[in-house]
Amino acid sequence: MTYRITLIPGDGIGPEITEATRRVLEATGVAFHWELAYVGKTARDMFGSVLPEPVLQSIRKNKVALKGPVTTPVGSGFRSVNVGLRKSLGLYACLRPAKAYPGAPSVHKGVDLVMVRENMEDLYSGIEFERGTPEAARLIELVSETRGESLGKDSGVSLKVISEAGSRRIVRFAFEYARANHRSKVTAVHKANIMKFSDGLFLSVAREVAGDYPDIEFEDRIVDNMCMQLVQKPDRYDILVAPNLYGDILSDLCAGLIGGLGLAPGANLSDELAIFEPTHGSAPKYAGLNKVNPMAMMLSGVMMLRHLGEARSADRLEAAIAGVIAEGKHVTYDLKPQAPEKAAGTSQVADAVIARLGS
Ligand code: NAD
C-alpha cells in the first residue's frame, strides 16, 4: 500500500528538515507518494496567494499532510498561514507530546507529558480591531454603553472567544486520547479566576465532561501556577488540556523541559484530517545552514506513521531516533550544549537515523 501525503516544506529551516524527515520515513520501508504543496511567502511569490486553494484541496483529498514551519510576519503583513490552515480545515485539536529521551539535555529525567491545545478559538480567532479605525471606535462605544467602562480611544482590541461547543470538543478529545493511550490523568489549564466568561466556561465544561470518564483522574490548574509546577514537578502531570494561547505557550515550556524545540513534535487534527508538524517555527537565522535539529519533524513523522496504522514502523523509527540521541555522537548543536563545535548537521542526523533503521 502506498500512502498519498501532502508534503508542505514550508520556509526558513522548513525545507531542510522536511527533506531529512522524508528520507527517514522512506527508510522505514513504508511507501509514500508525496504531493508537494507550497504556502506562505514561497506560495505568494509563485502563485500570488499565501494559502492557495489547491493546497487545501490536496489535504482534504489525501486526509494527511506533513508540514514544515512557515514564517509569519510579526505585527503587520499577512495573517498566519498556520492559523489559516487550521481554521480552513477545522483542525480543532493540537496534540504536542513532550517526552524526555535518555541522553537529551532535559531539565528532568522521565518527563512524558502530552499537551492538548484547542486550536481554533481564544485569542487566535483573528477577530481584531485596529487602533484608530471606525470599527474600533464603534466597539469602544459599545463597551462604554453596555458595560459602563471607558476604554482609551487609542486602544487596539483582540477578542478572546471561547465557546461551550469548542471547549466540549477539545476536552472530550483529551479524555479520549487518554483512554486510547492508557494515560491516567487530564489537567485542565485556565485563568478562570480572572476571565470568568471565557476561561470560566472552558473550566465548567471540562468538569462536566470529566464526569463521563470516571476511569481517568481529572484536576485543574490556573495557568501561572501550572507554569511553575511544570518546571518543578513535571512528573505529577500527564495530559494537559488548554485553550489556544495557554496551550501554545505551555507547549514551548514543555519543549524546554525535554531538551528544546528540536525534540518537540506535533499534530493538528480534526475528526477526518491531520497535519503533522514540529512545534517550532521557521528559525530564519538558521535557514540553509544544515545546522538545526530535524528530530522534532522526524518525531512528527512517527506520529504520522501511528495515525496511518503503521505502528511497527513508528516504533522502529522512534527507537532509531532515541538511539541516535542516546549515543550523542550524530546530534545537532542543541543536543550538544557542552561541545557545540562537535555537532552534526541536519542531513548527518538523517544518515545516522537511517543507519540505525537498517541495523
Ligand atoms: P522558532 O521556533 O522558529 O525559533 C526559536 C529558536 O528555537 C531558534 O532561534 C532556535 O534557537 C531554536 N530552534 C527552533 N527550531 C529548532 C530546531 N529544529 N533545531 C534547533 N533549534 C531550534 O521561533 P521564532 O523565532 O519565534 O519564530 C520564527 C518564525 O516561525 C516566525 O515567523 C513564527 O511566526 C514562525 N512559526 C511558525 C510555526 C509553524 O509553522 N507551525 C510555529 C511557530 C512559529
mmCIF file of C-alpha atoms and ligand atoms in Angstrom:
data_model
loop_
_atom_site.group_PDB
_atom_site.id
_atom_site.type_symbol
_atom_site.label_atom_id
_atom_site.label_comp_id
_atom_site.label_asym_id
_atom_site.label_seq_id
_atom_site.Cartn_x
_atom_site.Cartn_y
_atom_site.Cartn_z
ATOM 1 C CA MET A 1 0.000 0.000 0.000
ATOM 2 C CA THR A 2 1.264 3.480 -0.910
ATOM 3 C CA TYR A 3 0.136 6.437 1.218
ATOM 4 C CA ARG A 4 -0.577 9.710 -0.599
ATOM 5 C CA ILE A 5 0.573 12.509 1.684
ATOM 6 C CA THR A 6 0.507 16.262 1.117
ATOM 7 C CA LEU A 7 4.062 17.460 1.794
ATOM 8 C CA ILE A 8 4.497 21.141 2.724
ATOM 9 C CA PRO A 9 8.197 22.001 3.097
ATOM 10 C CA GLY A 10 7.434 25.497 4.476
ATOM 11 C CA ASP A 11 10.218 28.106 4.579
ATOM 12 C CA GLY A 12 13.225 29.090 6.704
ATOM 13 C CA ILE A 13 14.630 25.796 8.044
ATOM 14 C CA GLY A 14 11.493 24.003 6.784
ATOM 15 C CA PRO A 15 12.835 22.576 3.501
ATOM 16 C CA GLU A 16 15.968 21.005 5.032
ATOM 17 C CA ILE A 17 14.199 19.354 7.983
ATOM 18 C CA THR A 18 11.412 18.210 5.632
ATOM 19 C CA GLU A 19 13.969 16.549 3.367
ATOM 20 C CA ALA A 20 15.667 14.835 6.326
ATOM 21 C CA THR A 21 12.274 13.611 7.566
ATOM 22 C CA ARG A 22 11.167 12.385 4.145
ATOM 23 C CA ARG A 23 14.373 10.322 3.911
ATOM 24 C CA VAL A 24 13.937 8.611 7.301
ATOM 25 C CA LEU A 25 10.246 7.919 6.681
ATOM 26 C CA GLU A 26 11.068 6.246 3.363
ATOM 27 C CA ALA A 27 13.835 4.252 5.070
ATOM 28 C CA THR A 28 11.212 2.560 7.264
ATOM 29 C CA GLY A 29 10.016 0.719 4.142
ATOM 30 C CA VAL A 30 6.542 2.261 4.232
ATOM 31 C CA ALA A 31 5.676 3.513 0.719
ATOM 32 C CA PHE A 32 4.665 7.152 0.237
ATOM 33 C CA HIS A 33 3.531 9.227 -2.688
ATOM 34 C CA TRP A 34 4.347 12.817 -1.734
ATOM 35 C CA GLU A 35 2.151 15.559 -3.147
ATOM 36 C CA LEU A 36 4.259 18.734 -2.841
ATOM 37 C CA ALA A 37 2.450 21.887 -1.764
ATOM 38 C CA TYR A 38 3.646 25.424 -1.088
ATOM 39 C CA VAL A 39 2.263 28.008 1.339
ATOM 40 C CA GLY A 40 3.458 31.276 2.899
ATOM 41 C CA LYS A 41 5.918 33.621 1.246
ATOM 42 C CA THR A 42 7.074 30.892 -1.178
ATOM 43 C CA ALA A 43 3.488 30.448 -2.415
ATOM 44 C CA ARG A 44 2.872 34.196 -2.594
ATOM 45 C CA ASP A 45 5.932 34.601 -4.855
ATOM 46 C CA MET A 46 4.873 31.634 -7.023
ATOM 47 C CA PHE A 47 1.054 31.854 -7.090
ATOM 48 C CA GLY A 48 0.111 35.248 -5.587
ATOM 49 C CA SER A 49 -1.548 33.742 -2.501
ATOM 50 C CA VAL A 50 -0.068 32.669 0.852
ATOM 51 C CA LEU A 51 -2.582 29.836 1.193
ATOM 52 C CA PRO A 52 -3.581 28.667 -2.314
ATOM 53 C CA GLU A 53 -6.869 26.765 -2.566
ATOM 54 C CA PRO A 54 -5.198 23.728 -4.278
ATOM 55 C CA VAL A 55 -3.196 23.149 -1.070
ATOM 56 C CA LEU A 56 -6.406 22.892 0.964
ATOM 57 C CA GLN A 57 -7.899 20.617 -1.714
ATOM 58 C CA SER A 58 -4.827 18.375 -1.617
ATOM 59 C CA ILE A 59 -5.091 17.970 2.184
ATOM 60 C CA ARG A 60 -8.866 17.373 2.028
ATOM 61 C CA LYS A 61 -8.284 14.684 -0.599
ATOM 62 C CA ASN A 62 -5.267 12.946 0.995
ATOM 63 C CA LYS A 63 -6.533 13.458 4.577
ATOM 64 C CA VAL A 64 -2.944 13.562 5.868
ATOM 65 C CA ALA A 65 -0.207 16.183 5.481
ATOM 66 C CA LEU A 66 3.345 16.531 6.745
ATOM 67 C CA LYS A 67 4.369 20.148 7.133
ATOM 68 C CA GLY A 68 7.496 22.175 7.821
ATOM 69 C CA PRO A 69 7.277 25.521 9.654
ATOM 70 C CA VAL A 70 6.117 28.677 7.891
ATOM 71 C CA THR A 71 7.184 32.239 8.713
ATOM 72 C CA THR A 72 4.533 34.734 9.833
ATOM 73 C CA PRO A 73 5.456 38.435 9.710
ATOM 74 C CA VAL A 74 5.290 39.959 13.223
ATOM 75 C CA GLY A 75 2.959 42.904 13.937
ATOM 76 C CA SER A 76 1.920 43.573 10.326
ATOM 77 C CA GLY A 77 1.894 41.805 6.940
ATOM 78 C CA PHE A 78 -0.135 38.710 6.072
ATOM 79 C CA ARG A 79 -2.041 36.737 8.709
ATOM 80 C CA SER A 80 -0.584 33.478 9.946
ATOM 81 C CA VAL A 81 -0.774 30.731 7.323
ATOM 82 C CA ASN A 82 -0.636 28.205 10.162
ATOM 83 C CA VAL A 83 -3.721 29.664 11.807
ATOM 84 C CA GLY A 84 -5.350 29.918 8.338
ATOM 85 C CA LEU A 85 -4.702 26.233 7.599
ATOM 86 C CA ARG A 86 -6.067 25.111 10.970
ATOM 87 C CA LYS A 87 -9.176 27.257 10.659
ATOM 88 C CA SER A 88 -9.910 26.471 6.988
ATOM 89 C CA LEU A 89 -9.628 22.741 7.624
ATOM 90 C CA GLY A 90 -11.326 22.687 11.022
ATOM 91 C CA LEU A 91 -8.229 21.203 12.726
ATOM 92 C CA TYR A 92 -9.542 21.824 16.204
ATOM 93 C CA ALA A 93 -7.045 19.796 18.227
ATOM 94 C CA CYS A 94 -3.325 20.373 18.520
ATOM 95 C CA LEU A 95 -1.527 17.427 20.048
ATOM 96 C CA ARG A 96 2.009 18.018 21.307
ATOM 97 C CA PRO A 97 3.791 15.248 23.207
ATOM 98 C CA ALA A 98 6.878 16.207 25.249
ATOM 99 C CA LYS A 99 9.000 13.194 26.088
ATOM 100 C CA ALA A 100 12.499 13.307 27.604
ATOM 101 C CA TYR A 101 14.603 10.798 25.687
ATOM 102 C CA PRO A 102 17.633 9.483 27.622
ATOM 103 C CA GLY A 103 20.727 11.431 26.588
ATOM 104 C CA ALA A 104 18.871 14.638 25.689
ATOM 105 C CA PRO A 105 19.808 17.730 27.726
ATOM 106 C CA SER A 106 16.478 17.692 29.564
ATOM 107 C CA VAL A 107 15.783 19.574 32.784
ATOM 108 C CA HIS A 108 14.280 16.468 34.450
ATOM 109 C CA LYS A 109 14.535 12.776 33.600
ATOM 110 C CA GLY A 110 11.487 10.772 32.609
ATOM 111 C CA VAL A 111 9.213 13.651 31.564
ATOM 112 C CA ASP A 112 6.360 12.291 29.442
ATOM 113 C CA LEU A 113 3.680 14.943 29.020
ATOM 114 C CA VAL A 114 1.087 15.477 26.308
ATOM 115 C CA MET A 115 -0.265 18.948 25.610
ATOM 116 C CA VAL A 116 -3.727 19.058 24.042
ATOM 117 C CA ARG A 117 -4.292 22.595 22.774
ATOM 118 C CA GLU A 118 -7.575 23.970 21.459
ATOM 119 C CA ASN A 119 -6.615 25.147 18.007
ATOM 120 C CA MET A 120 -9.299 27.438 16.617
ATOM 121 C CA GLU A 121 -10.733 29.770 19.258
ATOM 122 C CA ASP A 122 -9.486 32.006 22.066
ATOM 123 C CA LEU A 123 -7.251 34.947 21.176
ATOM 124 C CA TYR A 124 -6.358 33.207 17.896
ATOM 125 C CA SER A 125 -9.837 33.660 16.415
ATOM 126 C CA GLY A 126 -8.348 36.509 14.351
ATOM 127 C CA ILE A 127 -11.075 38.983 15.328
ATOM 128 C CA GLU A 128 -9.133 42.163 15.866
ATOM 129 C CA PHE A 129 -9.935 45.869 15.854
ATOM 130 C CA GLU A 130 -7.070 48.103 14.794
ATOM 131 C CA ARG A 131 -6.375 51.247 16.796
ATOM 132 C CA GLY A 132 -7.946 54.346 15.271
ATOM 133 C CA THR A 133 -10.323 52.554 12.850
ATOM 134 C CA PRO A 134 -14.102 53.240 12.742
ATOM 135 C CA GLU A 135 -14.735 49.601 13.785
ATOM 136 C CA ALA A 136 -12.527 50.029 16.868
ATOM 137 C CA ALA A 137 -14.353 53.279 17.710
ATOM 138 C CA ARG A 138 -17.743 51.505 17.461
ATOM 139 C CA LEU A 139 -16.576 48.698 19.697
ATOM 140 C CA ILE A 140 -15.201 51.144 22.272
ATOM 141 C CA GLU A 141 -18.577 52.932 22.163
ATOM 142 C CA LEU A 142 -20.450 49.661 22.624
ATOM 143 C CA VAL A 143 -18.300 48.711 25.626
ATOM 144 C CA SER A 144 -18.958 52.101 27.159
ATOM 145 C CA GLU A 145 -22.739 51.803 26.578
ATOM 146 C CA THR A 146 -23.154 48.219 27.728
ATOM 147 C CA ARG A 147 -20.502 47.900 30.440
ATOM 148 C CA GLY A 148 -20.004 51.451 31.585
ATOM 149 C CA GLU A 149 -16.258 51.001 31.049
ATOM 150 C CA SER A 150 -14.404 53.718 29.207
ATOM 151 C CA LEU A 151 -11.632 52.342 27.030
ATOM 152 C CA GLY A 152 -8.885 54.596 25.664
ATOM 153 C CA LYS A 153 -9.726 55.784 22.125
ATOM 154 C CA ASP A 154 -6.207 54.782 21.125
ATOM 155 C CA SER A 155 -6.840 51.113 22.038
ATOM 156 C CA GLY A 156 -6.394 48.156 19.726
ATOM 157 C CA VAL A 157 -8.599 45.174 20.606
ATOM 158 C CA SER A 158 -8.212 41.426 20.018
ATOM 159 C CA LEU A 159 -11.185 39.295 21.018
ATOM 160 C CA LYS A 160 -10.856 36.222 23.213
ATOM 161 C CA VAL A 161 -13.621 33.872 22.130
ATOM 162 C CA ILE A 162 -14.286 30.566 23.899
ATOM 163 C CA SER A 163 -17.432 28.594 23.129
ATOM 164 C CA GLU A 164 -19.145 25.794 25.014
ATOM 165 C CA ALA A 165 -19.094 23.536 21.932
ATOM 166 C CA GLY A 166 -15.401 24.233 21.223
ATOM 167 C CA SER A 167 -14.476 23.548 24.850
ATOM 168 C CA ARG A 168 -16.518 20.345 24.983
ATOM 169 C CA ARG A 169 -14.917 19.058 21.783
ATOM 170 C CA ILE A 170 -11.310 19.642 22.891
ATOM 171 C CA VAL A 171 -11.773 18.335 26.433
ATOM 172 C CA ARG A 172 -13.506 15.226 25.084
ATOM 173 C CA PHE A 173 -10.591 14.792 22.655
ATOM 174 C CA ALA A 174 -8.145 14.920 25.601
ATOM 175 C CA PHE A 175 -10.075 12.262 27.560
ATOM 176 C CA GLU A 176 -10.476 10.014 24.512
ATOM 177 C CA TYR A 177 -6.744 10.336 23.846
ATOM 178 C CA ALA A 178 -6.057 9.462 27.499
ATOM 179 C CA ARG A 179 -8.163 6.311 27.246
ATOM 180 C CA ALA A 180 -6.752 5.200 23.901
ATOM 181 C CA ASN A 181 -3.169 5.703 25.096
ATOM 182 C CA HIS A 182 -3.525 4.281 28.611
ATOM 183 C CA ARG A 183 -2.924 7.612 30.305
ATOM 184 C CA SER A 184 -4.228 8.207 33.803
ATOM 185 C CA LYS A 185 -4.847 11.925 34.322
ATOM 186 C CA VAL A 186 -6.116 15.023 32.499
ATOM 187 C CA THR A 187 -5.350 18.502 33.871
ATOM 188 C CA ALA A 188 -7.353 21.454 32.521
ATOM 189 C CA VAL A 189 -5.368 24.706 32.417
ATOM 190 C CA HIS A 190 -7.119 28.094 32.609
ATOM 191 C CA LYS A 191 -7.298 31.535 34.179
ATOM 192 C CA ALA A 192 -10.928 31.232 35.213
ATOM 193 C CA ASN A 193 -10.383 33.299 38.343
ATOM 194 C CA ILE A 194 -9.956 36.392 36.145
ATOM 195 C CA MET A 195 -11.745 35.572 32.846
ATOM 196 C CA LYS A 196 -14.942 34.136 34.215
ATOM 197 C CA PHE A 197 -16.975 34.092 30.996
ATOM 198 C CA SER A 198 -14.329 32.627 28.664
ATOM 199 C CA ASP A 199 -11.910 30.519 30.728
ATOM 200 C CA GLY A 200 -14.672 30.033 33.314
ATOM 201 C CA LEU A 201 -16.850 28.470 30.627
ATOM 202 C CA PHE A 202 -13.949 26.255 29.487
ATOM 203 C CA LEU A 203 -13.412 25.051 33.065
ATOM 204 C CA SER A 204 -17.066 24.335 33.826
ATOM 205 C CA VAL A 205 -17.403 22.352 30.566
ATOM 206 C CA ALA A 206 -14.183 20.475 31.384
ATOM 207 C CA ARG A 207 -15.569 19.490 34.813
ATOM 208 C CA GLU A 208 -18.784 18.297 33.200
ATOM 209 C CA VAL A 209 -17.005 16.234 30.510
ATOM 210 C CA ALA A 210 -14.697 14.715 33.158
ATOM 211 C CA GLY A 211 -17.805 13.185 34.746
ATOM 212 C CA ASP A 212 -18.165 10.925 31.690
ATOM 213 C CA TYR A 213 -14.677 9.468 32.252
ATOM 214 C CA PRO A 214 -14.595 8.130 35.828
ATOM 215 C CA ASP A 215 -11.616 5.912 34.904
ATOM 216 C CA ILE A 216 -9.405 8.980 34.233
ATOM 217 C CA GLU A 217 -8.378 11.338 37.031
ATOM 218 C CA PHE A 218 -9.231 14.997 36.460
ATOM 219 C CA GLU A 219 -7.922 18.190 38.027
ATOM 220 C CA ASP A 220 -7.441 21.811 37.019
ATOM 221 C CA ARG A 221 -4.682 24.379 37.432
ATOM 222 C CA ILE A 222 -4.500 28.125 36.958
ATOM 223 C CA VAL A 223 -2.057 28.756 34.134
ATOM 224 C CA ASP A 224 0.547 30.749 36.070
ATOM 225 C CA ASN A 225 0.717 28.095 38.787
ATOM 226 C CA MET A 226 0.830 25.440 36.034
ATOM 227 C CA CYS A 227 3.997 27.011 34.598
ATOM 228 C CA MET A 228 5.765 26.830 37.954
ATOM 229 C CA GLN A 229 4.503 23.300 38.664
ATOM 230 C CA LEU A 230 5.715 22.074 35.276
ATOM 231 C CA VAL A 231 9.194 23.484 35.819
ATOM 232 C CA GLN A 232 9.469 21.989 39.326
ATOM 233 C CA LYS A 233 7.393 18.803 39.268
ATOM 234 C CA PRO A 234 6.550 17.736 35.708
ATOM 235 C CA ASP A 235 6.266 14.081 36.819
ATOM 236 C CA ARG A 236 2.990 14.933 38.588
ATOM 237 C CA TYR A 237 1.297 15.656 35.261
ATOM 238 C CA ASP A 238 0.217 13.540 32.347
ATOM 239 C CA ILE A 239 -2.164 15.099 29.796
ATOM 240 C CA LEU A 240 -2.768 18.862 29.850
ATOM 241 C CA VAL A 241 -5.730 20.410 28.034
ATOM 242 C CA ALA A 242 -5.897 24.153 27.499
ATOM 243 C CA PRO A 243 -7.386 26.948 25.420
ATOM 244 C CA ASN A 244 -5.321 28.054 22.436
ATOM 245 C CA LEU A 245 -2.937 30.676 23.834
ATOM 246 C CA TYR A 246 -2.013 28.871 27.071
ATOM 247 C CA GLY A 247 -1.601 25.673 25.046
ATOM 248 C CA ASP A 248 0.784 27.405 22.669
ATOM 249 C CA ILE A 249 2.928 28.862 25.432
ATOM 250 C CA LEU A 250 2.899 25.705 27.580
ATOM 251 C CA SER A 251 3.957 23.607 24.560
ATOM 252 C CA ASP A 252 7.175 25.600 24.313
ATOM 253 C CA LEU A 253 7.660 25.355 28.090
ATOM 254 C CA CYS A 254 7.258 21.574 27.846
ATOM 255 C CA ALA A 255 9.695 21.532 24.896
ATOM 256 C CA GLY A 256 12.189 23.401 27.079
ATOM 257 C CA LEU A 257 11.843 20.690 29.741
ATOM 258 C CA ILE A 258 12.788 17.850 27.423
ATOM 259 C CA GLY A 259 15.811 19.338 25.657
ATOM 260 C CA GLY A 260 14.387 22.062 23.442
ATOM 261 C CA LEU A 261 12.246 22.747 20.424
ATOM 262 C CA GLY A 262 14.395 20.467 18.291
ATOM 263 C CA LEU A 263 12.737 17.487 20.019
ATOM 264 C CA ALA A 264 9.100 18.622 20.191
ATOM 265 C CA PRO A 265 6.733 17.122 17.608
ATOM 266 C CA GLY A 266 3.076 17.904 16.977
ATOM 267 C CA ALA A 267 -0.114 17.257 15.076
ATOM 268 C CA ASN A 268 -3.156 19.352 14.148
ATOM 269 C CA LEU A 269 -6.236 17.158 13.968
ATOM 270 C CA SER A 270 -9.922 17.141 13.127
ATOM 271 C CA ASP A 271 -12.036 14.004 13.132
ATOM 272 C CA GLU A 272 -11.112 13.483 9.435
ATOM 273 C CA LEU A 273 -7.900 15.378 8.642
ATOM 274 C CA ALA A 274 -4.408 15.559 10.112
ATOM 275 C CA ILE A 275 -1.393 17.803 9.603
ATOM 276 C CA PHE A 276 1.796 16.683 11.329
ATOM 277 C CA GLU A 277 4.377 19.382 12.063
ATOM 278 C CA PRO A 278 7.003 20.265 14.654
ATOM 279 C CA THR A 279 6.119 22.656 17.496
ATOM 280 C CA HIS A 280 8.915 25.040 16.499
ATOM 281 C CA GLY A 281 8.892 27.749 13.868
ATOM 282 C CA SER A 282 10.989 28.518 10.800
ATOM 283 C CA ALA A 283 14.076 29.792 12.740
ATOM 284 C CA PRO A 284 15.033 32.021 9.761
ATOM 285 C CA LYS A 285 18.535 32.789 11.023
ATOM 286 C CA TYR A 286 19.483 29.115 10.622
ATOM 287 C CA ALA A 287 17.910 28.626 7.185
ATOM 288 C CA GLY A 288 20.046 26.791 4.651
ATOM 289 C CA LEU A 289 22.930 26.148 7.083
ATOM 290 C CA ASN A 290 22.407 22.379 7.518
ATOM 291 C CA LYS A 291 22.559 23.073 11.251
ATOM 292 C CA VAL A 292 19.208 22.650 13.016
ATOM 293 C CA ASN A 293 17.757 19.545 14.574
ATOM 294 C CA PRO A 294 15.360 17.646 12.271
ATOM 295 C CA MET A 295 14.184 15.346 15.109
ATOM 296 C CA ALA A 296 11.071 17.355 16.044
ATOM 297 C CA MET A 297 9.855 16.912 12.490
ATOM 298 C CA MET A 298 11.010 13.271 12.377
ATOM 299 C CA LEU A 299 9.054 12.609 15.595
ATOM 300 C CA SER A 300 6.051 14.309 13.948
ATOM 301 C CA GLY A 301 6.610 11.715 11.207
ATOM 302 C CA VAL A 302 6.484 8.993 13.899
ATOM 303 C CA MET A 303 3.102 10.394 14.985
ATOM 304 C CA MET A 304 2.001 10.322 11.343
ATOM 305 C CA LEU A 305 3.013 6.658 10.983
ATOM 306 C CA ARG A 306 0.940 5.795 14.096
ATOM 307 C CA HIS A 307 -2.009 7.750 12.674
ATOM 308 C CA LEU A 308 -1.721 5.759 9.431
ATOM 309 C CA GLY A 309 -1.826 2.489 11.396
ATOM 310 C CA GLU A 310 1.882 1.734 10.780
ATOM 311 C CA ALA A 311 2.620 1.176 14.476
ATOM 312 C CA ARG A 312 5.580 -1.177 13.936
ATOM 313 C CA SER A 313 7.355 1.249 11.620
ATOM 314 C CA ALA A 314 6.547 4.091 14.021
ATOM 315 C CA ASP A 315 8.136 2.171 16.911
ATOM 316 C CA ARG A 316 11.208 1.331 14.803
ATOM 317 C CA LEU A 317 11.693 4.945 13.714
ATOM 318 C CA GLU A 318 11.204 6.298 17.240
ATOM 319 C CA ALA A 319 13.697 3.734 18.579
ATOM 320 C CA ALA A 320 16.229 4.738 15.889
ATOM 321 C CA ILE A 321 15.866 8.434 16.782
ATOM 322 C CA ALA A 322 16.110 7.622 20.510
ATOM 323 C CA GLY A 323 19.242 5.538 19.769
ATOM 324 C CA VAL A 324 20.923 8.443 17.979
ATOM 325 C CA ILE A 325 20.073 10.772 20.893
ATOM 326 C CA ALA A 326 21.353 8.276 23.487
ATOM 327 C CA GLU A 327 24.616 7.723 21.609
ATOM 328 C CA GLY A 328 25.062 11.502 21.413
ATOM 329 C CA LYS A 329 27.524 11.353 18.503
ATOM 330 C CA HIS A 330 25.484 12.381 15.481
ATOM 331 C CA VAL A 331 23.280 15.039 17.063
ATOM 332 C CA THR A 332 22.896 18.740 16.314
ATOM 333 C CA TYR A 333 24.245 21.669 18.372
ATOM 334 C CA ASP A 334 21.122 21.988 20.536
ATOM 335 C CA LEU A 335 21.708 18.489 21.941
ATOM 336 C CA LYS A 336 25.430 19.156 22.488
ATOM 337 C CA PRO A 337 25.402 22.233 24.731
ATOM 338 C CA GLN A 338 28.841 21.326 26.164
ATOM 339 C CA ALA A 339 30.560 20.860 22.794
ATOM 340 C CA PRO A 340 28.535 22.541 20.026
ATOM 341 C CA GLU A 341 31.609 22.585 17.748
ATOM 342 C CA LYS A 342 31.368 18.772 17.590
ATOM 343 C CA ALA A 343 27.724 18.824 16.489
ATOM 344 C CA ALA A 344 26.423 17.027 13.408
ATOM 345 C CA GLY A 345 24.439 18.784 10.686
ATOM 346 C CA THR A 346 20.777 18.237 9.778
ATOM 347 C CA SER A 347 21.482 15.764 6.978
ATOM 348 C CA GLN A 348 24.055 13.793 9.055
ATOM 349 C CA VAL A 349 21.358 13.238 11.685
ATOM 350 C CA ALA A 350 19.156 11.739 8.972
ATOM 351 C CA ASP A 351 22.062 9.500 7.847
ATOM 352 C CA ALA A 352 22.566 8.293 11.440
ATOM 353 C CA VAL A 353 18.858 7.538 11.943
ATOM 354 C CA ILE A 354 18.731 5.658 8.633
ATOM 355 C CA ALA A 355 21.842 3.644 9.580
ATOM 356 C CA ARG A 356 20.118 2.584 12.829
ATOM 357 C CA LEU A 357 16.938 1.654 10.994
ATOM 358 C CA GLY A 358 18.985 -0.665 8.812
ATOM 359 C CA SER A 359 20.863 -2.328 11.684
HETATM 360 P P1 NAD B 1 11.330 29.356 16.234
HETATM 361 O O1 NAD B 1 10.703 28.169 16.833
HETATM 362 O O2 NAD B 1 11.435 29.393 14.757
HETATM 363 O O3 NAD B 1 12.828 29.501 16.775
HETATM 364 C C1 NAD B 1 13.184 29.909 18.075
HETATM 365 C C2 NAD B 1 14.553 29.352 18.401
HETATM 366 O O4 NAD B 1 14.417 27.986 18.741
HETATM 367 C C3 NAD B 1 15.537 29.359 17.243
HETATM 368 O O5 NAD B 1 16.219 30.567 17.112
HETATM 369 C C4 NAD B 1 16.448 28.230 17.620
HETATM 370 O O6 NAD B 1 17.386 28.683 18.563
HETATM 371 C C5 NAD B 1 15.503 27.237 18.265
HETATM 372 N N1 NAD B 1 15.038 26.217 17.326
HETATM 373 C C6 NAD B 1 13.858 26.181 16.667
HETATM 374 N N2 NAD B 1 13.781 25.071 15.917
HETATM 375 C C7 NAD B 1 14.929 24.408 16.111
HETATM 376 C C8 NAD B 1 15.439 23.179 15.606
HETATM 377 N N3 NAD B 1 14.750 22.417 14.752
HETATM 378 N N4 NAD B 1 16.666 22.795 15.998
HETATM 379 C C9 NAD B 1 17.378 23.538 16.852
HETATM 380 N N5 NAD B 1 16.952 24.693 17.371
HETATM 381 C C10 NAD B 1 15.734 25.122 17.005
HETATM 382 O O7 NAD B 1 10.564 30.626 16.814
HETATM 383 P P2 NAD B 1 10.534 32.142 16.342
HETATM 384 O O8 NAD B 1 11.933 32.593 16.039
HETATM 385 O O9 NAD B 1 9.742 32.813 17.369
HETATM 386 O O10 NAD B 1 9.681 32.131 15.015
HETATM 387 C C11 NAD B 1 10.234 32.181 13.690
HETATM 388 C C12 NAD B 1 9.099 32.170 12.692
HETATM 389 O O11 NAD B 1 8.411 30.909 12.731
HETATM 390 C C13 NAD B 1 8.022 33.236 12.953
HETATM 391 O O12 NAD B 1 7.660 33.799 11.718
HETATM 392 C C14 NAD B 1 6.843 32.454 13.536
HETATM 393 O O13 NAD B 1 5.618 33.059 13.260
HETATM 394 C C15 NAD B 1 7.004 31.138 12.800
HETATM 395 N N6 NAD B 1 6.361 29.975 13.475
HETATM 396 C C16 NAD B 1 5.803 29.054 12.682
HETATM 397 C C17 NAD B 1 5.247 27.906 13.244
HETATM 398 C C18 NAD B 1 4.631 26.898 12.332
HETATM 399 O O14 NAD B 1 4.851 26.942 11.129
HETATM 400 N N7 NAD B 1 3.855 25.959 12.842
HETATM 401 C C19 NAD B 1 5.297 27.717 14.642
HETATM 402 C C20 NAD B 1 5.933 28.669 15.433
HETATM 403 C C21 NAD B 1 6.477 29.813 14.840
#
